[in-house]
Coordinates of C-alpha atoms in Angstrom, one line a residue:
X1 CA -30.7 34.9 -21.8
X2 CA -27.4 33.7 -20.7
X3 CA -26.7 30.1 -20.1
X4 CA -23.6 29.1 -18.4
X5 CA -22.5 25.7 -18.2
X6 CA -23.0 23.9 -15.5
X7 CA -19.8 23.5 -14.1
X8 CA -18.9 27.4 -14.2
X9 CA -21.8 28.3 -12.5
X10 CA -20.8 26.9 -9.2
X11 CA -16.8 27.8 -9.4
X12 CA -18.1 30.4 -6.5
X13 CA -20.2 28.2 -4.7
X14 CA -17.8 25.4 -4.0
X15 CA -14.9 27.4 -3.7
X16 CA -16.4 29.7 -1.2
X17 CA -18.0 26.2 1.0
X18 CA -14.1 25.2 1.1
X19 CA -13.5 28.8 2.5
X20 CA -16.4 28.6 4.8
X21 CA -15.3 25.4 6.7
X22 CA -11.3 26.5 7.0
X23 CA -12.1 30.1 7.3
X24 CA -15.1 30.5 9.5
X25 CA -14.2 27.8 11.8
X26 CA -10.8 29.6 12.7
X27 CA -12.6 32.6 13.0
X28 CA -15.4 31.1 15.4
X29 CA -12.1 29.1 17.3
X30 CA -9.7 31.9 17.9
X31 CA -12.5 34.2 19.8
X32 CA -13.7 30.6 21.6
X33 CA -10.4 30.7 22.7
X34 CA -10.2 33.8 23.7
X35 CA -12.8 33.7 26.1
X36 CA -11.0 33.0 29.4
X37 CA -14.0 32.0 31.4
X38 CA -13.1 28.5 30.3
X39 CA -10.9 28.7 32.9
X40 CA -12.0 30.1 35.6
X41 CA -15.2 27.3 34.9
X42 CA -12.5 24.4 35.1
X43 CA -12.7 22.9 38.7
X44 CA -9.6 23.3 40.8
X45 CA -6.5 21.0 40.2
X46 CA -3.3 20.9 41.5
X47 CA -0.4 22.7 39.7
X48 CA 1.2 20.4 36.4
X49 CA -2.6 18.1 36.4
X50 CA -3.0 16.7 33.0
X51 CA -6.2 18.9 33.0
X52 CA -4.2 21.7 33.7
X53 CA -1.8 20.9 30.8
X54 CA -4.2 20.1 28.5
X55 CA -6.1 24.0 29.0
X56 CA -3.0 25.1 28.8
X57 CA -1.7 23.2 24.7
X58 CA -5.6 23.9 24.0
X59 CA -5.0 27.4 24.2
X60 CA -1.2 27.8 22.7
X61 CA -3.6 25.5 19.5
X62 CA -0.8 22.7 20.4
X63 CA -3.2 20.0 19.2
X64 CA -1.2 17.1 19.6
X65 CA -0.3 17.8 23.1
X66 CA -4.0 18.6 23.7
X67 CA -5.0 15.2 22.6
X68 CA -2.6 13.4 24.8
X69 CA -3.1 15.3 28.3
X70 CA -6.6 14.8 27.4
X71 CA -6.1 11.2 27.0
X72 CA -4.3 10.8 30.2
X73 CA -7.0 12.7 32.2
X74 CA -10.1 10.7 31.0
X75 CA -7.5 7.4 32.0
X76 CA -7.9 9.3 35.6
X77 CA -10.1 7.6 37.9
X78 CA -12.2 9.4 39.4
X79 CA -13.1 12.1 36.7
X80 CA -16.2 14.5 37.5
X81 CA -18.8 15.0 34.8
X82 CA -17.2 18.4 34.1
X83 CA -14.1 17.4 33.7
X84 CA -15.0 14.7 31.3
X85 CA -16.8 17.1 29.0
X86 CA -14.2 19.7 28.9
X87 CA -11.4 16.7 28.2
X88 CA -14.2 15.6 25.1
X89 CA -14.9 19.8 23.9
X90 CA -11.0 20.0 23.8
X91 CA -10.8 16.5 21.7
X92 CA -12.8 17.1 19.2
X93 CA -11.7 20.4 18.8
X94 CA -7.9 19.1 18.4
X95 CA -9.5 16.2 15.9
X96 CA -11.6 18.9 14.0
X97 CA -8.1 21.2 13.4
X98 CA -6.0 17.9 12.8
X99 CA -8.3 17.1 9.5
X100 CA -10.1 14.3 11.5
X101 CA -13.7 15.5 11.4
X102 CA -15.5 12.0 12.4
X103 CA -13.3 11.4 14.9
X104 CA -14.2 15.2 16.2
X105 CA -18.0 14.2 15.4
X106 CA -17.4 10.9 17.9
X107 CA -15.8 13.2 20.8
X108 CA -18.7 15.9 20.3
X109 CA -21.4 12.9 21.0
X110 CA -19.7 12.3 24.4
X111 CA -20.6 15.7 25.7
X112 CA -23.8 15.3 27.7
X113 CA -26.4 17.8 26.9
X114 CA -25.9 19.9 30.5
X115 CA -22.6 20.6 29.7
X116 CA -21.7 24.9 29.9
X117 CA -21.3 25.4 26.4
X118 CA -23.5 22.7 24.7
X119 CA -24.7 25.5 22.1
X120 CA -20.9 25.4 21.0
X121 CA -20.8 21.4 20.8
X122 CA -24.1 21.9 18.8
X123 CA -22.6 24.4 16.2
X124 CA -19.2 22.2 15.6
X125 CA -21.0 19.2 14.9
X126 CA -22.9 20.9 12.5
X127 CA -20.0 22.2 11.0
X128 CA -18.5 18.7 10.5
X129 CA -21.8 17.3 9.3
X130 CA -21.9 20.1 6.4
X131 CA -18.0 19.0 5.8
X132 CA -19.7 15.1 5.6
X133 CA -22.3 16.5 2.8
X134 CA -25.2 15.8 5.9
X135 CA -27.2 19.0 4.9
X136 CA -30.4 18.0 6.0
X137 CA -28.8 16.8 9.9
X138 CA -26.7 20.6 9.5
X139 CA -29.9 22.6 9.0
X140 CA -31.2 20.5 12.0
X141 CA -28.4 21.2 14.3
X142 CA -28.1 25.0 12.9
X143 CA -32.1 26.1 13.2
X144 CA -31.7 24.0 17.4
X145 CA -29.3 26.4 18.1
X146 CA -30.9 29.2 20.7
X147 CA -30.9 32.5 19.9
X148 CA -31.3 34.1 23.3
X149 CA -28.4 31.9 25.4
X150 CA -25.5 33.6 26.9
X151 CA -22.8 31.8 25.2
X152 CA -23.6 33.9 21.9
X153 CA -21.1 35.9 22.4
X154 CA -18.8 32.6 21.6
X155 CA -20.7 31.6 18.8
X156 CA -20.6 34.4 17.0
X157 CA -23.9 34.1 15.6
X158 CA -23.7 37.5 13.6
X159 CA -19.8 36.3 12.5
X160 CA -20.5 32.5 11.6
X161 CA -23.4 33.2 10.4
X162 CA -25.5 29.8 10.8
X163 CA -28.4 31.5 8.4
X164 CA -25.9 32.2 6.0
X165 CA -25.1 27.7 6.3
X166 CA -28.8 27.0 6.3
X167 CA -28.6 28.9 2.7
X168 CA -25.9 26.8 1.2
X169 CA -27.5 23.8 2.7
X170 CA -30.6 24.1 0.4
X171 CA -28.8 25.1 -2.7
X172 CA -26.9 22.1 -2.1
X173 CA -30.0 20.1 -1.3
X174 CA -31.3 22.1 -4.7
X175 CA -34.5 23.8 -2.4
X176 CA -33.6 27.4 -3.9
X177 CA -36.6 28.8 -3.0
X178 CA -35.9 28.0 0.4
X179 CA -32.2 29.2 0.3
X180 CA -32.5 32.4 -1.0
X181 CA -33.6 34.2 2.3
X182 CA -31.1 32.6 4.3
X183 CA -28.3 33.4 2.1
X184 CA -29.6 37.2 1.7
X185 CA -30.0 37.5 6.3
X186 CA -26.6 35.7 6.2
X187 CA -25.5 38.7 3.2
X188 CA -27.1 41.5 5.6
X189 CA -25.4 40.2 9.0
X190 CA -22.0 40.4 6.8
X191 CA -22.7 44.1 5.2
X192 CA -23.4 45.1 9.1
X193 CA -20.5 43.6 10.4
X194 CA -18.1 45.5 7.2
X195 CA -16.3 42.1 6.9
X196 CA -15.0 42.9 3.1
X197 CA -13.5 39.4 2.5
X198 CA -16.2 37.3 3.4
X199 CA -18.5 39.7 1.8
X200 CA -16.8 38.7 -1.6
X201 CA -17.8 35.3 -1.2
X202 CA -21.5 36.1 0.2
X203 CA -22.0 38.0 -2.8
X204 CA -20.6 35.1 -5.0
X205 CA -22.5 32.7 -4.2
X206 CA -25.7 34.2 -4.0
X207 CA -25.1 35.7 -7.6
X208 CA -24.4 31.6 -8.4
X209 CA -27.7 30.9 -6.9
X210 CA -29.5 33.0 -9.3
X211 CA -27.5 31.9 -12.1
X212 CA -28.9 28.7 -11.6
X213 CA -32.3 30.1 -11.7
X214 CA -31.3 31.7 -14.8
X215 CA -31.9 35.0 -13.5
X216 CA -29.2 36.0 -15.7
X217 CA -29.9 39.6 -14.9
X218 CA -29.5 39.5 -10.8
X219 CA -26.9 37.2 -11.1
X220 CA -24.6 39.5 -13.2
X221 CA -25.5 42.5 -10.7
X222 CA -23.8 40.5 -8.0
X223 CA -21.2 38.8 -9.8
X224 CA -20.0 42.5 -10.2
X225 CA -20.7 43.4 -6.9
X226 CA -18.4 40.6 -5.8
X227 CA -15.7 41.8 -8.3
X228 CA -15.6 45.2 -7.3
X229 CA -15.1 44.1 -3.1
X230 CA -12.6 42.0 -4.0
X231 CA -10.7 45.0 -6.1
X232 CA -10.8 46.8 -2.5
X233 CA -9.2 43.9 -0.3
X234 CA -5.9 45.7 0.4
X235 CA -2.7 43.7 0.4
X236 CA -0.2 46.9 1.3
X237 CA -0.9 46.4 5.0
X238 CA 2.8 45.2 6.5
X239 CA 1.4 42.8 9.3
X240 CA -1.0 40.9 6.9
X241 CA -0.3 37.8 7.3
X242 CA 0.5 35.2 5.0
X243 CA -2.4 33.3 5.5
X244 CA -4.5 36.4 4.9
X245 CA -2.8 36.8 1.7
X246 CA -3.6 33.2 0.6
X247 CA -7.3 34.0 0.8
X248 CA -7.2 37.8 -0.6
X249 CA -5.5 36.4 -3.6
X250 CA -7.9 33.1 -3.6
X251 CA -10.9 35.7 -3.3
X252 CA -9.4 37.8 -6.0
X253 CA -9.1 34.9 -7.9
X254 CA -12.6 33.8 -8.6
X255 CA -14.0 36.9 -8.5
X256 CA -12.4 37.7 -11.7
X257 CA -13.1 34.3 -13.1
X258 CA -16.2 34.5 -12.2
X259 CA -16.5 37.9 -14.5
X260 CA -14.6 36.5 -17.3
X261 CA -17.3 33.4 -17.8
X262 CA -19.7 36.6 -17.4
X263 CA -18.3 38.5 -20.3
X264 CA -17.9 35.4 -22.3
X265 CA -21.6 34.4 -22.2
X266 CA -22.1 38.0 -23.5
X267 CA -20.0 38.1 -26.0
X268 CA -18.1 40.6 -25.0
X269 CA -14.8 38.8 -25.1
X270 CA -12.6 42.0 -24.9
X271 CA -13.5 42.3 -21.4
X272 CA -13.5 38.7 -20.7
X273 CA -9.5 38.7 -22.0
X274 CA -8.8 41.2 -19.5
X275 CA -10.5 39.3 -16.8
X276 CA -8.9 36.0 -17.9
X277 CA -5.5 37.9 -17.8
X278 CA -6.7 39.1 -14.3
X279 CA -7.3 35.5 -13.4
X280 CA -3.3 34.4 -14.2
X281 CA -2.2 37.0 -12.0
X282 CA -4.2 36.2 -9.2
X283 CA -3.8 32.4 -9.6
X284 CA 0.7 33.1 -9.9
X285 CA 0.1 35.1 -7.2
X286 CA -1.9 32.5 -5.3
X287 CA 0.6 30.0 -6.2
X288 CA 3.2 31.8 -4.9
X289 CA 1.6 32.9 -1.5
X290 CA 0.8 28.7 -0.8
X291 CA 5.0 28.4 -1.6
X292 CA 5.6 31.0 1.2
X293 CA 3.0 29.5 3.5
X294 CA 4.2 26.2 3.2
X295 CA 8.1 27.2 4.3
X296 CA 6.5 29.8 6.8
X297 CA 4.2 26.4 8.4
X298 CA 7.9 24.6 7.9
X299 CA 9.7 27.6 9.7
X300 CA 7.0 27.9 12.2
X301 CA 6.9 23.9 13.3
X302 CA 10.9 24.1 13.5
X303 CA 10.7 27.2 15.8
X304 CA 8.4 25.7 18.0
X305 CA 10.5 22.4 18.2
X306 CA 13.2 24.6 19.1
X307 CA 11.6 26.4 21.6
X308 CA 10.3 23.5 23.4
X309 CA 13.6 21.8 23.1
X310 CA 14.8 25.0 25.5
X311 CA 12.3 24.8 27.5
X312 CA 12.6 20.7 28.5
X313 CA 16.7 21.1 28.3
X314 CA 15.8 24.5 31.5
X315 CA 13.4 22.2 33.1
X316 CA 16.3 19.4 33.1
X317 CA 18.8 22.1 34.1
X318 CA 16.8 22.8 37.6
X319 CA 15.8 19.0 38.2
X320 CA 19.5 18.5 37.8
X321 CA 20.5 21.3 40.9
X322 CA 18.2 18.9 43.2
X323 CA 19.1 15.7 42.4
X324 CA 22.6 16.0 40.3
X325 CA 23.8 12.3 41.2
X326 CA 20.7 10.4 40.5
X327 CA 20.2 12.2 37.1
X328 CA 23.7 11.3 36.6
X329 CA 23.1 7.5 36.8
X330 CA 20.0 7.5 35.1
X331 CA 21.5 9.6 32.2
X332 CA 24.1 7.3 32.1
X333 CA 22.0 4.5 31.8
X334 CA 19.6 6.0 29.2
X335 CA 23.0 7.0 26.8
X336 CA 23.7 3.3 27.4
X337 CA 20.6 2.5 26.5
X338 CA 20.5 5.0 23.2
X339 CA 23.7 3.7 22.5
X340 CA 22.8 0.1 22.4
X341 CA 19.4 0.6 20.7
X342 CA 21.6 2.6 18.0
X343 CA 23.5 -0.1 17.5
X344 CA 21.0 -2.5 18.0
X345 CA 19.1 -0.4 14.5
X346 CA 22.6 -0.2 12.8
X347 CA 23.1 -3.5 13.0
X348 CA 19.6 -4.4 11.8
X349 CA 20.0 -2.0 8.8
X350 CA 23.1 -3.7 8.1
X351 CA 21.9 -7.3 8.2
X352 CA 18.5 -6.1 6.3
X353 CA 21.1 -4.8 3.8
X354 CA 22.6 -7.9 3.0
X355 CA 19.0 -9.5 2.6
X356 CA 18.3 -7.2 0.2
X357 CA 21.8 -7.9 -1.2
X358 CA 21.0 -11.4 -1.2
X359 CA 17.4 -11.2 -2.6
X360 CA 18.8 -9.2 -5.7
X361 CA 21.2 -12.0 -5.9
X362 CA 19.0 -14.6 -6.2
X363 CA 16.4 -12.6 -8.3
X364 CA 19.2 -12.0 -10.5
X365 CA 19.6 -15.8 -10.5
X366 CA 16.5 -16.6 -10.9
X367 CA 16.4 -14.2 -14.1
X368 CA 19.2 -16.2 -15.4
X369 CA 17.5 -19.6 -15.0
X370 CA 14.3 -18.2 -16.8
X371 CA 16.4 -16.8 -19.5
X372 CA 18.6 -19.8 -19.7
X373 CA 15.6 -22.2 -19.3
X374 CA 13.6 -20.4 -22.1
X375 CA 16.2 -21.1 -24.4
X376 CA 17.1 -24.6 -23.7
X377 CA 13.5 -25.6 -23.7
X378 CA 12.9 -23.4 -26.9
X379 CA 16.1 -25.3 -28.4
X380 CA 15.4 -29.1 -27.4
X381 CA 11.7 -28.2 -28.2
X382 CA 12.4 -27.4 -31.8
X383 CA 15.2 -30.0 -31.9
X384 CA 12.7 -32.7 -31.3
X385 CA 10.1 -31.1 -33.4
X386 CA 12.7 -30.9 -36.5
X387 CA 14.0 -34.4 -35.8
X388 CA 10.1 -35.9 -36.1
X389 CA 9.6 -33.8 -39.4
X390 CA 12.6 -35.2 -40.7
X391 CA 11.7 -38.7 -39.7
X392 CA 8.2 -38.4 -40.8
X393 CA 9.6 -37.4 -44.7
X394 CA 11.7 -40.1 -44.3
X395 CA 8.7 -42.5 -43.2
X396 CA 6.4 -40.7 -46.3
X397 CA 9.3 -42.0 -49.0
X398 CA 8.8 -45.5 -47.3
X399 CA 5.3 -45.5 -47.2
X400 CA 5.6 -44.8 -50.5
X401 CA 7.7 -48.0 -51.9
X402 CA 6.0 -49.8 -49.1
X403 CA 9.0 -50.6 -47.3
X404 CA 7.5 -52.1 -43.9
X405 CA 10.6 -52.8 -42.6
X406 CA 12.1 -49.5 -42.6
X407 CA 8.3 -47.8 -41.4
X408 CA 8.6 -49.9 -38.0
X409 CA 12.0 -48.3 -37.4
X410 CA 10.7 -45.0 -37.9
X411 CA 7.6 -45.2 -36.1
X412 CA 9.7 -46.7 -32.9
X413 CA 12.4 -43.7 -33.7
X414 CA 8.8 -41.2 -34.0
X415 CA 7.9 -42.4 -30.7
X416 CA 10.9 -42.0 -28.4
X417 CA 11.5 -38.4 -30.1
X418 CA 7.6 -37.9 -28.9
X419 CA 8.4 -39.1 -25.2
X420 CA 11.2 -37.4 -24.9
X421 CA 9.7 -34.3 -26.0
X422 CA 6.3 -35.3 -23.5
X423 CA 9.2 -35.8 -20.8
X424 CA 10.5 -32.6 -21.4
X425 CA 7.1 -30.3 -20.9
X426 CA 6.5 -32.8 -18.3
X427 CA 9.4 -31.6 -16.1
X428 CA 8.5 -28.1 -16.8
X429 CA 4.8 -28.1 -15.6
X430 CA 6.1 -29.2 -12.7
X431 CA 8.8 -27.5 -12.4
X432 CA 6.6 -24.4 -12.8
X433 CA 4.2 -26.0 -9.8
X434 CA 7.1 -26.1 -7.6
X435 CA 8.3 -22.2 -8.3
X436 CA 4.6 -20.8 -7.9
X437 CA 3.9 -23.3 -4.7
X438 CA 0.8 -24.8 -6.7
X439 CA 1.7 -28.6 -6.4
X440 CA -0.1 -30.3 -4.5
X441 CA 2.3 -31.9 -1.1
X442 CA 1.3 -34.7 1.0
X443 CA 4.5 -36.6 2.9
X444 CA 2.8 -40.6 4.2
X445 CA 4.2 -43.6 4.6
X446 CA 5.0 -45.0 1.2
X447 CA 6.6 -48.5 0.2
X448 CA 9.0 -48.3 -1.7
X449 CA 9.4 -50.9 -4.0
X450 CA 5.5 -51.0 -5.8
X451 CA 6.5 -47.3 -6.4
X452 CA 10.1 -48.1 -8.1
X453 CA 7.9 -51.3 -10.1
X454 CA 4.8 -49.2 -10.8
X455 CA 6.9 -46.2 -12.2
X456 CA 9.9 -48.7 -14.0
X457 CA 6.7 -50.5 -15.9
X458 CA 6.4 -47.6 -18.1
X459 CA 10.0 -47.9 -19.4
X460 CA 9.6 -51.3 -20.2
X461 CA 9.2 -50.2 -24.1
X462 CA 12.1 -48.1 -24.2
X463 CA 13.9 -50.5 -22.0
X464 CA 13.5 -53.5 -24.6
X465 CA 13.9 -51.4 -27.7
X466 CA 17.3 -50.1 -26.6
X467 CA 18.2 -53.8 -25.4
X468 CA 18.9 -52.8 -21.8
X469 CA 18.5 -55.5 -19.0
X470 CA 16.7 -53.8 -15.9
X471 CA 16.7 -55.1 -12.2
X472 CA 15.0 -53.8 -9.0
X473 CA 16.2 -55.6 -6.3
X474 CA 14.3 -52.6 -3.9
X475 CA 13.2 -54.5 -0.5
X476 CA 10.0 -55.0 -0.3
X477 CA 10.2 -54.6 3.4
X478 CA 11.6 -50.6 3.0
X479 CA 9.1 -47.8 3.9
X480 CA 9.7 -44.1 3.6
X481 CA 7.9 -41.2 4.8
X482 CA 7.8 -38.9 1.3
X483 CA 5.0 -37.6 -1.1
X484 CA 4.2 -40.2 -4.0
X485 CA 3.6 -38.2 -6.7
X486 CA 6.8 -36.0 -6.6
X487 CA 8.6 -39.4 -5.6
X488 CA 7.3 -40.9 -8.5
X489 CA 8.8 -37.5 -10.7
X490 CA 11.9 -38.3 -9.2
X491 CA 12.2 -41.7 -9.9
X492 CA 11.1 -41.0 -13.9
X493 CA 13.4 -38.9 -14.3
X494 CA 16.5 -40.5 -13.2
X495 CA 15.4 -43.6 -14.9
X496 CA 15.0 -41.9 -17.7
X497 CA 18.0 -40.0 -17.7
X498 CA 19.9 -43.6 -17.2
X499 CA 18.2 -45.0 -20.2
X500 CA 19.8 -41.9 -22.0
X501 CA 23.0 -41.9 -21.3
X502 CA 23.5 -45.7 -21.8
X503 CA 24.6 -47.3 -24.6
X504 CA 22.8 -50.5 -25.8
X505 CA 22.9 -53.8 -24.2
X506 CA 23.9 -52.1 -21.3
X507 CA 22.1 -52.4 -17.6
X508 CA 20.1 -50.2 -15.2
X509 CA 19.5 -51.8 -11.7
X510 CA 17.4 -49.7 -8.9
X511 CA 18.3 -50.8 -5.4
X512 CA 18.2 -50.1 -1.4
X513 CA 20.7 -49.6 1.0
X514 CA 20.6 -48.6 4.5
X515 CA 23.9 -46.7 5.1
X516 CA 22.8 -43.5 6.8
X517 CA 20.6 -44.1 10.4
X518 CA 16.9 -42.9 9.6
X519 CA 17.0 -42.8 6.4
X520 CA 17.1 -45.6 3.5
X521 CA 19.0 -45.2 0.7
X522 CA 17.3 -45.5 -3.3
X523 CA 20.1 -46.1 -5.9
X524 CA 19.4 -46.1 -9.7
X525 CA 23.1 -47.2 -11.4
X526 CA 23.2 -47.3 -14.8
X527 CA 26.4 -48.6 -17.1
X528 CA 26.3 -45.4 -19.5
X529 CA 28.3 -42.5 -20.4
X530 CA 29.1 -41.7 -16.8
X531 CA 30.3 -37.9 -16.3
X532 CA 33.5 -35.8 -14.9
X533 CA 34.0 -35.0 -11.5
X534 CA 33.8 -31.5 -12.1
X535 CA 29.9 -32.1 -14.2
X536 CA 29.0 -33.9 -11.0
X537 CA 30.1 -31.4 -8.3
X538 CA 28.4 -28.8 -10.8
X539 CA 24.7 -31.0 -10.6
X540 CA 25.0 -31.5 -6.8
X541 CA 25.7 -27.5 -6.4
X542 CA 22.5 -26.2 -4.7
X543 CA 22.6 -23.1 -6.9
X544 CA 19.1 -22.6 -8.8
X545 CA 21.1 -22.0 -12.2
X546 CA 21.0 -25.2 -14.4
X547 CA 23.8 -26.8 -15.5
X548 CA 25.4 -27.0 -19.1
X549 CA 25.0 -30.2 -20.9
X550 CA 28.1 -32.1 -20.7
X551 CA 27.0 -34.8 -23.8
X552 CA 25.2 -32.0 -26.1
X553 CA 24.3 -34.7 -29.0
X554 CA 22.2 -36.2 -26.3
X555 CA 18.6 -34.3 -26.1
X556 CA 18.2 -32.8 -22.8
X557 CA 17.6 -29.8 -21.0
X558 CA 19.1 -30.0 -17.4
X559 CA 15.8 -29.4 -15.8
X560 CA 14.8 -32.6 -15.0
X561 CA 17.9 -33.0 -12.5
X562 CA 16.9 -29.7 -10.7
X563 CA 13.2 -30.9 -10.3
X564 CA 15.1 -33.9 -8.4
X565 CA 17.2 -32.1 -6.5
X566 CA 13.9 -29.6 -5.7
X567 CA 11.3 -32.4 -5.3
X568 CA 13.7 -34.5 -2.8
X569 CA 14.4 -31.7 -0.7
X570 CA 10.6 -30.8 -0.3
X571 CA 10.7 -34.6 1.1
X572 CA 13.4 -34.0 3.9
X573 CA 15.8 -36.3 2.1
X574 CA 19.6 -36.1 0.4
X575 CA 20.8 -36.7 -3.1
X576 CA 24.3 -37.5 -4.0
X577 CA 26.3 -38.6 -7.3
X578 CA 29.0 -41.2 -8.1
X579 CA 30.6 -41.6 -11.3
X580 CA 33.2 -41.8 -13.5
X581 CA 33.6 -41.3 -17.4
X582 CA 32.9 -44.2 -19.3
X583 CA 32.2 -46.7 -16.0
X584 CA 28.8 -45.6 -15.6
X585 CA 26.4 -43.5 -12.9
X586 CA 25.0 -44.2 -9.7
X587 CA 22.3 -41.6 -8.7
X588 CA 21.2 -41.8 -4.7
X589 CA 18.4 -40.9 -3.0
X590 CA 17.8 -40.5 0.8
X591 CA 14.6 -41.0 2.1
X592 CA 13.9 -40.8 5.6
X593 CA 12.6 -44.5 7.3
X594 CA 9.0 -44.5 8.0
X595 CA 8.0 -45.5 11.4
X596 CA 6.7 -49.3 10.9
X597 CA 3.7 -50.0 13.4

């Protein structure tokens, strides 16, 4: 017995399910649309009303316009029940044709049971449920269809074959014994109709049913019948549509593919190869036809749009003859509005392009900053570690010789190196937190003297080691609005820089002043190396780039001053520098005064 692989068994089955949902529904809809009794059944409405336009566009298969005018009709007051039912019916079909089955289902479910075409509603709900893989509900809807209603012609049960759909549902539910009689009934109906195109699908699906049950001999007979019918499909007719060509190619392709699988399982590789080659011919033809179909669809859309524009133009022209002056005025206003809107969007586009260009420039600067930061940080950390390594080597030598005085000096030196590296890493961490907006920030009233004294206390060992005179004369009455932790970081960096760039026996002063209304100035002054005016201006520049150090012999990245500027700005403050080369530097931080009450 032959045993095909499971995914090959259902090649024909699943392809035909897709075809069913696309092809049979087109047939149902086209036949339904041809039944002009709908127009006669509609309530009498004035010419140009929304329901009349809805009906017109529905018959034209213009689904977008149908949805627009049915929506307007439903929003109209005093609609009768019959009109609402027709609107929901039109909308259900339109959504279904626009590949929005869930929306279509909602519209069909709003139709009352007393609707003249309620059987059509049940049928189409069944189709939607089938597409949504709700097979039990599909069977329930189709089983409930009346066989004696006058709508048989509209539903066209023999053509649409609800029994065949029920059979497919049973197959997909693995109820093969229940599926067989329904599929065969559908096949008998199709044979009676002599619909060769659909018979290929029906025979193929019944064959797949038998293969699933390992009744191979019967299955192969049906596969051969499907292939034989596919060979009879004629493409030489001149008036055959592109859509029909696509369907024919599709049927021929799947028929050949199934026969190739059958022959491969029968070990007849010669015939299997012939079927494979034929299959490749049909798939190439199908792909070509799909491309032709897509082009034709685009051309059709353009043609419809052009025709619609022509109709609209003629309507406007007729109105111009009646009210020329008014239309001329409205046209002038419309033109001005159009030009205004065009100018607005053009201006917005230019503005957007400028923003994008600025963002790109900022991004480039940020990338440059990142690269430069990594370069400087890695260099300075390497320098610190190198210095510590060399110092430790000397320390070990002095330890061996028990030179205690030298050991003490080396330990102080190592402590200074470690403190510098720690400060660098601390600044790097705070800078990263600011860039990623992860830093906790809360602006509150702060007593300036206490914060200054607290930060300065940690630097007393360094000040003593470098023999620097330190004074803190900040007024004890000064209160500012600032975030406490970020203010401490600012002070630590400014004091650290003052110590770093000061010579031994120099001085560092911290004091406050009130030269700007609404602000308190906190000034960190040192008697250090100072800087040139060019360097001072670079440090005050708002650029995100790190500035090159003027004194290369002193360890530092320039990151600290960038961090200071960022945190002062976040505290709504101002930053300034006064300095001369060889005469020292004043770092001036201006913070908003706190309201003392």
